[in-house]
Coordinates of C-alpha atoms and ligand atoms in Angstrom, one line a residue:
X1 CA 5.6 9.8 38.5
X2 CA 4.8 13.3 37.3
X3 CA 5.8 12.9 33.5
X4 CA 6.5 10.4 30.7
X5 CA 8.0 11.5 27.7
X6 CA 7.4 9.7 24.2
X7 CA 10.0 9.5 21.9
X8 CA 9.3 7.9 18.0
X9 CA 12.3 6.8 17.3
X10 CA 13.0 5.6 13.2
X11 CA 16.3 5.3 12.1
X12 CA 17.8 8.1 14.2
X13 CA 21.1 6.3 15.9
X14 CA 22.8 9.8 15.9
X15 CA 20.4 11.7 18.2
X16 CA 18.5 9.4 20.5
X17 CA 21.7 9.1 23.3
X18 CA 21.7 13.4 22.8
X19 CA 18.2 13.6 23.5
X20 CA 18.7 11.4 26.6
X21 CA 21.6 13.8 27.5
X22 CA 19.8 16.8 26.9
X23 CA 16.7 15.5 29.0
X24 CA 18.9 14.4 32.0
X25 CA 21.1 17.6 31.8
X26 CA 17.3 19.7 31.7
X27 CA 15.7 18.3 34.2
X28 CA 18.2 17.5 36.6
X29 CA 16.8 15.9 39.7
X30 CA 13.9 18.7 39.5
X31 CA 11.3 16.3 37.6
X32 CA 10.2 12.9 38.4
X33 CA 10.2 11.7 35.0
X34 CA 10.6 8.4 32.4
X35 CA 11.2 8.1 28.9
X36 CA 9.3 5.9 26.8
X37 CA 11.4 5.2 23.1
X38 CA 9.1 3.6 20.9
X39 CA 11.5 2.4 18.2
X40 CA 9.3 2.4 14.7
X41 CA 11.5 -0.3 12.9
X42 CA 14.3 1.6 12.5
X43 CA 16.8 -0.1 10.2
X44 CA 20.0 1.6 11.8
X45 CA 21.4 1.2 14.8
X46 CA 18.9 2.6 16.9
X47 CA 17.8 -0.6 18.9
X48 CA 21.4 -1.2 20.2
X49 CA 21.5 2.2 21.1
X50 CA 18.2 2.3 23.2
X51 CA 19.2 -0.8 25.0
X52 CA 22.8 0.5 25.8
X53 CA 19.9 3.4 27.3
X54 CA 17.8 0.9 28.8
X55 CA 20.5 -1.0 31.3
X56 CA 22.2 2.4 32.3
X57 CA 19.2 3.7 33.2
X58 CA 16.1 3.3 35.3
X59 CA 13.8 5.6 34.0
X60 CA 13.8 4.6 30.1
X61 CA 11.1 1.7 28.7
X62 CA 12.1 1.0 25.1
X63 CA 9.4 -0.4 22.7
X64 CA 10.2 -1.9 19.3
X65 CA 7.9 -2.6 16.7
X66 CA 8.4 -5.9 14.4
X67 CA 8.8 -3.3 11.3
X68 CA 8.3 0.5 10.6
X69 CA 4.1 0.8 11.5
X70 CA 5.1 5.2 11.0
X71 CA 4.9 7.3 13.7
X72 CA 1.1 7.6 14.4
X73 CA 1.4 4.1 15.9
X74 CA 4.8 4.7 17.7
X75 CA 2.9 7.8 19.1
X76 CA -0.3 5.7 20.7
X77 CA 2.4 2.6 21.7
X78 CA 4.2 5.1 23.6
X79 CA 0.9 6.7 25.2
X80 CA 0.0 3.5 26.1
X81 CA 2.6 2.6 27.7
X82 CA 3.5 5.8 29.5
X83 CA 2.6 5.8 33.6
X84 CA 3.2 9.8 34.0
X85 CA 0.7 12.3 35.2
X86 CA 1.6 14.3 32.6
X87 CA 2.6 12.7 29.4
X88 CA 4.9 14.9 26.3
X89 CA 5.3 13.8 23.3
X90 CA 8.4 14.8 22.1
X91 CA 10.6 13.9 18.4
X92 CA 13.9 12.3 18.9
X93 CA 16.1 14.6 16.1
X94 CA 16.6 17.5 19.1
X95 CA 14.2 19.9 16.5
X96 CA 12.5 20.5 19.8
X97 CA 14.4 21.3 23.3
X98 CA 13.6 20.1 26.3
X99 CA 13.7 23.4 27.9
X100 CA 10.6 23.9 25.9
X101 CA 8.8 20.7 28.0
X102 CA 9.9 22.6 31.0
X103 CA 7.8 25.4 30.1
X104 CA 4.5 23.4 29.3
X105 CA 5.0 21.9 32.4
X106 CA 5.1 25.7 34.4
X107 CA 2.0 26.5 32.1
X108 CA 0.3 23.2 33.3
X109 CA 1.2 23.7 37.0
X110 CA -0.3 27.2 37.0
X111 CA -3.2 26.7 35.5
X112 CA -4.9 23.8 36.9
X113 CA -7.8 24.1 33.7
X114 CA -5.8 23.4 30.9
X115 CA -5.3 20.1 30.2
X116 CA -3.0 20.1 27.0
X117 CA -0.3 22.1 26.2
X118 CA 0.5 22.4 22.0
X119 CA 3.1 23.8 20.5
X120 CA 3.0 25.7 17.0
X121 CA 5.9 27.0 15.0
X122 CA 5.4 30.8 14.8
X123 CA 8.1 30.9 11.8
X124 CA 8.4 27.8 9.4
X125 CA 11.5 26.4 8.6
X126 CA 10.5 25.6 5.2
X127 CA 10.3 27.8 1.8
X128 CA 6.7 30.4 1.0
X129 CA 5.8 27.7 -1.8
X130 CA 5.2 25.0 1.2
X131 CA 4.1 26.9 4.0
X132 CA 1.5 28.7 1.5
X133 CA 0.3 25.4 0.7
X134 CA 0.2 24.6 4.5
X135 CA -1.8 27.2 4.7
X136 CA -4.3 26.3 2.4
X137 CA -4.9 22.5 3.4
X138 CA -5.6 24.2 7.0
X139 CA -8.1 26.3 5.2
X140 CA -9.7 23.7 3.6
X141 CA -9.6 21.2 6.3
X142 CA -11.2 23.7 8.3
X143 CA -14.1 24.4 6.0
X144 CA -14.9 20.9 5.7
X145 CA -14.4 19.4 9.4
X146 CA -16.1 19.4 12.2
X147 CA -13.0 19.6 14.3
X148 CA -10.7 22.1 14.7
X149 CA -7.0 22.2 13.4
X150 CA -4.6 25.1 14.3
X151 CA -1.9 26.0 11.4
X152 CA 1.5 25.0 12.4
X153 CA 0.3 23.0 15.5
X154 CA 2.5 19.9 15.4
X155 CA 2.4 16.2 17.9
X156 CA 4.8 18.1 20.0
X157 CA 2.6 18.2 22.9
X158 CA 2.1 17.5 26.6
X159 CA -1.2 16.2 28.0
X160 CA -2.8 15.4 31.6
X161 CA -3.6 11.9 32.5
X162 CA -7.7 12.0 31.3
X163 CA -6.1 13.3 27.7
X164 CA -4.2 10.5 27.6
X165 CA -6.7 7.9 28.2
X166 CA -9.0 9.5 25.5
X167 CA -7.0 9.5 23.0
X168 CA -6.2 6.3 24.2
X169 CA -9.8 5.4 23.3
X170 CA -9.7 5.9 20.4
X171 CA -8.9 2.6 18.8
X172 CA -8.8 3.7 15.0
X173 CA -6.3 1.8 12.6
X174 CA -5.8 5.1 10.4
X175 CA -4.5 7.6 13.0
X176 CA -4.3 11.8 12.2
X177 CA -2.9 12.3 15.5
X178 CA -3.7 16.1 14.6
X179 CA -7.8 15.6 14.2
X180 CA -7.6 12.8 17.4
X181 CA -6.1 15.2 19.7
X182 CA -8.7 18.0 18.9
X183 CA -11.4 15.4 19.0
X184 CA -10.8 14.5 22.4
X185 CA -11.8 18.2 23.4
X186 CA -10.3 19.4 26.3
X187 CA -8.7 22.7 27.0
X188 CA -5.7 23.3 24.9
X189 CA -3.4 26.5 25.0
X190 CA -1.0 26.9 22.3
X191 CA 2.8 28.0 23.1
X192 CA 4.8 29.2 20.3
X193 CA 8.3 27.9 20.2
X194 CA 11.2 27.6 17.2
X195 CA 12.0 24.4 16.0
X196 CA 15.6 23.8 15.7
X197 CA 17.5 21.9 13.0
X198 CA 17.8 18.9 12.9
X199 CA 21.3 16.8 14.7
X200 CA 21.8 14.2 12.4
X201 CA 20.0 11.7 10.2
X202 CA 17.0 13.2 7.5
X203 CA 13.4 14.1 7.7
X204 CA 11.3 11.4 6.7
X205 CA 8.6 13.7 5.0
X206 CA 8.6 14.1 1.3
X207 CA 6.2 15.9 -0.8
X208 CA 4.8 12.7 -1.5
X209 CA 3.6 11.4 1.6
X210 CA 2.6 15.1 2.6
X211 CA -0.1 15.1 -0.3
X212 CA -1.0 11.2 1.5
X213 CA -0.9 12.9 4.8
X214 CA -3.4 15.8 4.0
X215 CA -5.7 13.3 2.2
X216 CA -5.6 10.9 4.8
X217 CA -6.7 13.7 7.2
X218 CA -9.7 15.2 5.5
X219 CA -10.7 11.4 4.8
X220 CA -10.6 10.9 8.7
X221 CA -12.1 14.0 9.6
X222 CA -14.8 14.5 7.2
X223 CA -17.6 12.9 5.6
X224 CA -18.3 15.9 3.3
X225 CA -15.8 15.0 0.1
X226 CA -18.7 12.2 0.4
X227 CA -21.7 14.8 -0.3
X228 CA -20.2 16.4 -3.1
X229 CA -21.5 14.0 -5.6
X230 CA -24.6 14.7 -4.6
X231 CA -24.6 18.3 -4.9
X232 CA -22.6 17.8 -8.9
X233 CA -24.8 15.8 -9.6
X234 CA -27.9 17.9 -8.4
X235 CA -26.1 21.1 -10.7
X236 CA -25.6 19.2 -13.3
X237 CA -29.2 17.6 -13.4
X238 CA -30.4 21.6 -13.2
X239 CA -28.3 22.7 -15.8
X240 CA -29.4 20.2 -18.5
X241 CA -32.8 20.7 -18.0
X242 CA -32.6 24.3 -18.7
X243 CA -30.1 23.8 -21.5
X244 CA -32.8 21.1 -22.8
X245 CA -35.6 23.9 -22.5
X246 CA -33.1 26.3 -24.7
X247 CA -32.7 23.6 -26.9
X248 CA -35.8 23.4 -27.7
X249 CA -37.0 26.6 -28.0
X250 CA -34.3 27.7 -30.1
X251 CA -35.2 24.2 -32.9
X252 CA -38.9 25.1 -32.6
X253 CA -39.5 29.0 -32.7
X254 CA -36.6 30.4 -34.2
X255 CA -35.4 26.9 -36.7
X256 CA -31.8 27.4 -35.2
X257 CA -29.5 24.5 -35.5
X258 CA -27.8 23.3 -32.4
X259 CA -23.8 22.6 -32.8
X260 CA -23.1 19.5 -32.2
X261 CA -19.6 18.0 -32.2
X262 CA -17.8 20.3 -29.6
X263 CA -20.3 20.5 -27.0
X264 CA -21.4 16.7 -27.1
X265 CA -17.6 16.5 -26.7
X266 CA -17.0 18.8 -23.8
X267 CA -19.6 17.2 -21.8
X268 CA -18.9 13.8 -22.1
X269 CA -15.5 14.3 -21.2
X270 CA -16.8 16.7 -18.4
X271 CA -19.2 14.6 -17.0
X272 CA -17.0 11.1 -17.1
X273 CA -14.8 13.0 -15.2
X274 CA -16.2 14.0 -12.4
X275 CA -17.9 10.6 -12.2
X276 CA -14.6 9.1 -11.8
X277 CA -13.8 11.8 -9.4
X278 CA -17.4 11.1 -7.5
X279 CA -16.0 7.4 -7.6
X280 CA -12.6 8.0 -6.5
X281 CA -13.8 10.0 -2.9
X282 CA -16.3 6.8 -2.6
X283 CA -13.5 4.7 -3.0
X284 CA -11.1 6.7 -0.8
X285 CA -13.4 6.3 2.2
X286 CA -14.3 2.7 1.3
X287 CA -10.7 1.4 1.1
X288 CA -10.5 2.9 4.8
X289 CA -13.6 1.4 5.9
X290 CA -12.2 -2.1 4.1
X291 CA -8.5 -2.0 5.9
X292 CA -10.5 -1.0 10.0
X293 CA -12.8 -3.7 9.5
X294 CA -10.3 -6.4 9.1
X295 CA -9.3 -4.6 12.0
X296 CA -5.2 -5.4 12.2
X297 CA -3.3 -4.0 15.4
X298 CA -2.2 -0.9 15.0
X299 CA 1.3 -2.0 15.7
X300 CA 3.1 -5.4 16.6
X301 CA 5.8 -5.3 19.8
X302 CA 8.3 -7.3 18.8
X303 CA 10.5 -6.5 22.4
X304 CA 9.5 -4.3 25.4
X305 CA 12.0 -3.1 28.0
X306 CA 10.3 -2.0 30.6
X307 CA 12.0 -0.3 33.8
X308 CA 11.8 -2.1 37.4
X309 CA 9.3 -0.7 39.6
Ligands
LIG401 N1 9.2 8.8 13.0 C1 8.7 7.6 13.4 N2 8.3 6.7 12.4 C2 8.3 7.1 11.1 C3 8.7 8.4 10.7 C4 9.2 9.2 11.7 O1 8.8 7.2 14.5 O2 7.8 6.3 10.2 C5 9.7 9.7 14.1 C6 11.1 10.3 13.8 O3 12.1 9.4 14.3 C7 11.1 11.6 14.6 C8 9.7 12.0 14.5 O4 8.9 10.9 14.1 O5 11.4 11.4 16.0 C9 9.5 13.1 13.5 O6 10.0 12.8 12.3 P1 10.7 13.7 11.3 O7 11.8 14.4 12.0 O8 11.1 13.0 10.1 O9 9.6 14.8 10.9 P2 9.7 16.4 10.8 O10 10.4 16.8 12.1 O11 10.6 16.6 9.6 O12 8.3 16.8 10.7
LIG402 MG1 12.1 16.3 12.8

């Protein structure tokens, strides 16, 4: 089979038969291909949907989790799953055309040493207020990790087989698809393309679980929030001993008093706070070390329709 496409599916009834359509009516009979719906828990009526998919068609697997494990996990059930050569993944609101896959593919075919084909938004859809902030958590992310993450890259991707099975490899509970699929290596080239709006149904993202997102990925990606105590605490360490120095040279040769109140203040409050910040990344990276060792599943199948070989 030359290509599986992923689809994380959660709560999106409206679009999931269109996206089939639009797929079918794409490819034609041009492209050997399957689709693999990985439905997250969706709470609609996206499960009756798939299956109405599943037993009119040959070439659609649908996999539904127990509840919603988000669509990191959808993403690597999917992956795992998929039996393609070339494997897309692909979001089931229509923000990204099919038409689009056939291009990667062309890019793929011709050019037999890339292995992974990403696309980036050139123009945002959202406001300047979030795309400068975008920008700025790439900055940052950048500056602190080891790996490499291009702005307005999203999972809309397609990969060869050997991607596939290394991101497959990597069996982390807490999965930034984004930092995995750079880890991995391999060649990448980056195709611009416009994402659309959306059919129906809403975006799951709030600013909320953006901030969680962007924390989650510098947690996963770096270890250097970790060193920062160390380096405040080396500063801080210099700069009393010279104040101390000061200090005394000020009482003994020249009889100055030192203030008190304020500065004794300013310190303590200084100083307790970035210990609690200090503790905070500690605890950030041990809660994450507490959840993988317990090491959970990343998802639970509750029902797999697979497609007769
Ligand atoms: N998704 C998922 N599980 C979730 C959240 C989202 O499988 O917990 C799927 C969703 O159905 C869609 C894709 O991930 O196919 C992208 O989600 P969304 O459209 O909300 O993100 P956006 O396009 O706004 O970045
Ligand atoms: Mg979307």
């Amino acid at each position: 089979m030359k290509l599986s496409l992923v689809v994380p599916c959660y709560n999106e009834e409206g679009n999931v038969e269109r996206l089939f359509q639009e797929v079918k009516n794409t490819f034609k009979e041009n492209i050997d291909y399957e689709i693999v719906f990985v439905n997250d828990g969706s709470m609609d009526k996206t499960a009756q949907e798939l299956k109405k998919l599943h037993n009119n068609n040959e070439n659609i697997q649908v996999i539904s989790f127990s509840r919603n494990f988000g669509k990191e996990a959808a993403m690597y059930a999917g992956l795992k799953e998929s039996k393609g050569e070339l494997v897309c993944v692909i979001d089931a609101d229509l923000q990204q055309h099919p038409e689009e896959v056939v291009k990667m593919i062309e890019i793929l075919d011709n050019n037999q040493d890339i292995d992974c084909v990403t696309a980036y938004q050139k123009k945002r859809r959202e406001g300047r207020l979030m795309s400068a902030v975008k920008s700025c958590f790439y900055k940052l992310i950048n500056k602190i990790s080891d790996v490499k993450f291009v702005n307005g890259a999203s999972d809309f991707r397609i990969m060869r087989r050997c991607m596939v099975e290394a991101v497959l490899s990597m069996t982390e509970y807490h999965r930034f698809s984004k930092g995995i699929f750079n880890w991995v290596g391999f060649n990448t080239e980056y195709m611009p393309y416009e994402a659309r709006e959306r059919k129906t149904g809403r975006s799951k993202w709030s600013v909320k679980k953006l901030i969680k997102y962007a924390l989650e990925g510098m947690v996963s990606f770096s270890t250097k929030p970790l060193r920062f105590a160390t380096y405040v605490g080396f500063i801080s360490s210099l700069a009393s001993i010279i104040y101390l120095v000061v200090v005394v040279i000020q009482k003994t040769l020249y009889g100055i008093d030192v203030p008190g109140y304020a500065t004794i203040v300013v310190l303590v409050l200084l100083l307790g706070g970035l210990q609690l910040f200090c503790l905070g990344v500690l605890g950030e990276y041990l809660a994450k070390m507490y959840i993988q060792v317990k090491n959970r599943p990343v998802y639970i199948v509750k029902e797999h329709l697979k497609n007769e070989e």
